[in-house]
C-alpha cells in the first residue's frame, strides 16, 4: 500500500456557474507499506519501506521469518512484478521457510490484505489532514500492529468457518 500526503478534493456543493476555487498543495512525500495477515490468529505484520520493489519484498520476507521464529510460512500475495523477480527467486533458494503463491491476476477481492488496507484508510486516513506526515505514518503502523483482524471475506470465499 502507498500513502501520500496531498489535498484530496471530494464532492462538494456549489452554486451553478460559480465553481469554487480550491487551493491544493501537493506534498512530495509518500510512504509505502508491506503487510501480511495471519489467517489463524488475525495478527497483522506490517512495515514501512521507501519503495515497493524486490529488495523491499525480501526485507519484508525476512521480517516475517523473524516474526514467526523460522517456522514454515505459506504466503499468498498479489502479482506485483517485483514479487516474481529474479531477486525473489534467488532469495527463496537460500531458505526453505517460505512457500509463495500468487493470487489470480486482477483479483484484489480474494486478497484479505486488501481488506486490511481498506480498513486502515477508513479508520485512520480518511477525512484527515495531518501537517506532520510522520505522525500519520506512526498512526497507521499503530493501527495495523495493534488490531486483531478477522478475515471474514477471505473465509467466506474459500469456505473456512
Tab-separated table of C-alpha atoms in Angstrom:
chain	number	residue	atom	x	y	z
A	1	UNK	CA	0.000	0.000	0.000
A	2	UNK	CA	1.176	3.508	-0.673
A	3	UNK	CA	0.172	6.501	1.434
A	4	UNK	CA	0.737	10.073	0.295
A	5	UNK	CA	0.238	13.483	1.791
A	6	UNK	CA	-1.734	15.710	-0.504
A	7	UNK	CA	-5.015	17.560	-0.598
A	8	UNK	CA	-7.739	15.277	-1.926
A	9	UNK	CA	-10.722	17.036	-3.455
A	10	UNK	CA	-14.022	15.250	-2.826
A	11	UNK	CA	-17.598	16.051	-3.860
A	12	UNK	CA	-18.834	19.457	-2.736
A	13	UNK	CA	-21.934	21.592	-3.238
A	14	UNK	CA	-21.692	24.925	-5.047
A	15	UNK	CA	-23.980	27.309	-6.946
A	16	UNK	CA	-24.298	26.599	-10.664
A	17	UNK	CA	-21.898	28.758	-12.636
A	18	UNK	CA	-19.823	29.657	-9.561
A	19	UNK	CA	-17.385	26.793	-9.288
A	20	UNK	CA	-15.244	27.333	-6.202
A	21	UNK	CA	-11.503	27.725	-6.369
A	22	UNK	CA	-9.841	25.274	-4.049
A	23	UNK	CA	-6.155	25.600	-3.305
A	24	UNK	CA	-4.492	22.212	-3.341
A	25	UNK	CA	-0.889	21.852	-2.358
A	26	UNK	CA	0.827	18.695	-3.422
A	27	UNK	CA	3.290	17.374	-0.942
A	28	UNK	CA	6.237	15.425	-2.237
A	29	UNK	CA	6.084	12.802	0.491
A	30	UNK	CA	4.743	9.321	0.260
A	31	UNK	CA	5.194	6.155	2.243
A	32	UNK	CA	4.864	2.532	1.190
A	33	UNK	CA	3.771	-0.267	3.475
A	34	UNK	CA	4.074	-4.029	3.337
A	35	UNK	CA	1.673	-6.161	5.312
A	36	UNK	CA	0.689	-9.777	5.832
A	37	UNK	CA	-2.264	-11.197	7.720
A	38	UNK	CA	-2.006	-14.401	9.737
A	39	UNK	CA	-5.309	-16.113	8.975
A	40	UNK	CA	-5.101	-18.328	12.064
A	41	UNK	CA	-4.949	-15.577	14.664
A	42	UNK	CA	-5.817	-12.337	12.821
A	43	UNK	CA	-2.413	-10.777	13.598
A	44	UNK	CA	-1.054	-8.298	11.080
A	45	UNK	CA	2.666	-7.889	10.438
A	46	UNK	CA	3.386	-4.526	8.811
A	47	UNK	CA	6.456	-2.469	7.972
A	48	UNK	CA	7.211	0.729	6.095
A	49	UNK	CA	9.545	0.819	3.097
A	50	UNK	CA	10.766	3.619	0.856
A	51	UNK	CA	9.712	1.842	-2.328
A	52	UNK	CA	7.911	-1.335	-3.200
A	53	UNK	CA	10.440	-3.424	-5.097
A	54	UNK	CA	12.245	-6.768	-4.936
A	55	UNK	CA	14.713	-5.680	-2.254
A	56	UNK	CA	11.921	-4.345	-0.056
A	57	UNK	CA	9.950	-7.565	-0.599
A	58	UNK	CA	12.941	-9.629	0.532
A	59	UNK	CA	13.296	-7.388	3.585
A	60	UNK	CA	9.641	-7.993	4.386
A	61	UNK	CA	10.023	-11.754	3.969
A	62	UNK	CA	12.959	-11.644	6.390
A	63	UNK	CA	10.806	-9.680	8.863
A	64	UNK	CA	8.075	-12.327	8.574
A	65	UNK	CA	10.683	-15.036	9.121
A	66	UNK	CA	11.871	-13.337	12.308
A	67	UNK	CA	8.313	-12.703	13.496
A	68	UNK	CA	7.416	-16.365	13.122
A	69	UNK	CA	10.739	-17.641	14.508
A	70	UNK	CA	11.812	-19.538	11.416
A	71	UNK	CA	8.580	-21.563	11.205
A	72	UNK	CA	7.293	-22.535	7.752
A	73	UNK	CA	5.298	-19.726	6.142
A	74	UNK	CA	2.800	-20.158	3.323
A	75	UNK	CA	2.285	-16.714	1.788
A	76	UNK	CA	-0.170	-15.825	-0.942
A	77	UNK	CA	0.470	-12.382	-2.373
A	78	UNK	CA	-0.523	-10.262	-5.338
A	79	UNK	CA	1.032	-10.280	-8.799
A	80	UNK	CA	3.305	-7.270	-8.459
A	81	UNK	CA	6.199	-7.725	-10.876
A	82	UNK	CA	8.728	-7.485	-8.055
A	83	UNK	CA	7.092	-10.448	-6.289
A	84	UNK	CA	8.162	-12.668	-9.197
A	85	UNK	CA	11.607	-11.217	-9.869
A	86	UNK	CA	14.971	-12.948	-10.184
A	87	UNK	CA	15.981	-11.473	-6.814
A	88	UNK	CA	12.980	-13.077	-5.092
A	89	UNK	CA	13.675	-16.429	-6.761
A	90	UNK	CA	17.331	-16.236	-5.698
A	91	UNK	CA	16.313	-15.404	-2.107
A	92	UNK	CA	13.917	-18.358	-1.989
A	93	UNK	CA	16.782	-20.688	-2.928
A	94	UNK	CA	18.561	-19.629	0.283
A	95	UNK	CA	15.704	-20.593	2.607
A	96	UNK	CA	13.158	-23.359	2.948
A	97	UNK	CA	10.984	-21.274	5.273
A	98	UNK	CA	8.686	-19.830	2.611
A	99	UNK	CA	6.201	-21.230	0.159
A	100	UNK	CA	4.962	-18.393	-2.033
A	101	UNK	CA	1.931	-18.361	-4.270
A	102	UNK	CA	0.218	-15.581	-6.208
A	103	UNK	CA	-3.447	-14.682	-6.212
A	104	UNK	CA	-5.011	-14.803	-9.676
A	105	UNK	CA	-4.309	-11.610	-11.652
A	106	UNK	CA	-6.658	-8.667	-11.066
A	107	UNK	CA	-8.490	-10.227	-8.112
A	108	UNK	CA	-7.923	-7.928	-5.135
A	109	UNK	CA	-11.232	-9.148	-3.706
A	110	UNK	CA	-9.547	-12.508	-2.976
A	111	UNK	CA	-6.687	-10.901	-1.065
A	112	UNK	CA	-7.532	-10.387	2.631
A	113	UNK	CA	-4.685	-7.868	2.911
A	114	UNK	CA	-6.669	-5.526	0.667
A	115	UNK	CA	-9.420	-5.534	3.309
A	116	UNK	CA	-6.830	-4.505	5.897
A	117	UNK	CA	-5.662	-1.594	3.719
A	118	UNK	CA	-9.290	-0.549	3.229
A	119	UNK	CA	-9.959	-0.632	6.989
A	120	UNK	CA	-6.773	1.357	7.601
A	121	UNK	CA	-7.860	4.083	5.212
A	122	UNK	CA	-11.389	4.221	6.645
A	123	UNK	CA	-10.252	4.320	10.271
A	124	UNK	CA	-7.039	6.332	10.097
A	125	UNK	CA	-6.534	8.360	6.922
A	126	UNK	CA	-9.967	9.261	5.520
A	127	UNK	CA	-11.163	12.813	6.190
A	128	UNK	CA	-7.913	13.689	7.903
A	129	UNK	CA	-5.124	16.053	7.034
A	130	UNK	CA	-2.012	15.769	9.138
A	131	UNK	CA	0.586	18.508	8.795
A	132	UNK	CA	3.236	16.216	10.213
A	133	UNK	CA	3.251	13.261	7.816
A	134	UNK	CA	5.380	11.227	10.235
A	135	UNK	CA	2.517	11.332	12.759
A	136	UNK	CA	0.161	9.873	10.147
A	137	UNK	CA	2.642	7.105	9.316
A	138	UNK	CA	3.039	6.243	13.018
A	139	UNK	CA	-0.745	6.183	13.465
A	140	UNK	CA	-1.051	3.816	10.501
A	141	UNK	CA	1.542	1.426	11.921
A	142	UNK	CA	-0.057	1.616	15.367
A	143	UNK	CA	-3.442	0.714	13.865
A	144	UNK	CA	-2.012	-2.159	11.834
A	145	UNK	CA	0.092	-3.669	14.589
A	146	UNK	CA	-2.369	-3.285	17.478
A	147	UNK	CA	-5.562	-4.549	15.899
A	148	UNK	CA	-6.671	-8.134	15.583
A	149	UNK	CA	-8.150	-8.538	12.134
A	150	UNK	CA	-10.633	-11.209	11.230
A	151	UNK	CA	-10.619	-12.162	7.586
A	152	UNK	CA	-14.335	-12.772	7.116
A	153	UNK	CA	-14.325	-12.087	3.386
A	154	UNK	CA	-11.431	-14.469	2.723
A	155	UNK	CA	-13.023	-17.163	4.845
A	156	UNK	CA	-16.366	-16.847	3.067
A	157	UNK	CA	-14.712	-17.060	-0.354
A	158	UNK	CA	-12.731	-20.164	0.489
A	159	UNK	CA	-15.186	-21.925	2.796
A	160	UNK	CA	-13.378	-21.574	6.118
A	161	UNK	CA	-15.586	-21.491	9.239
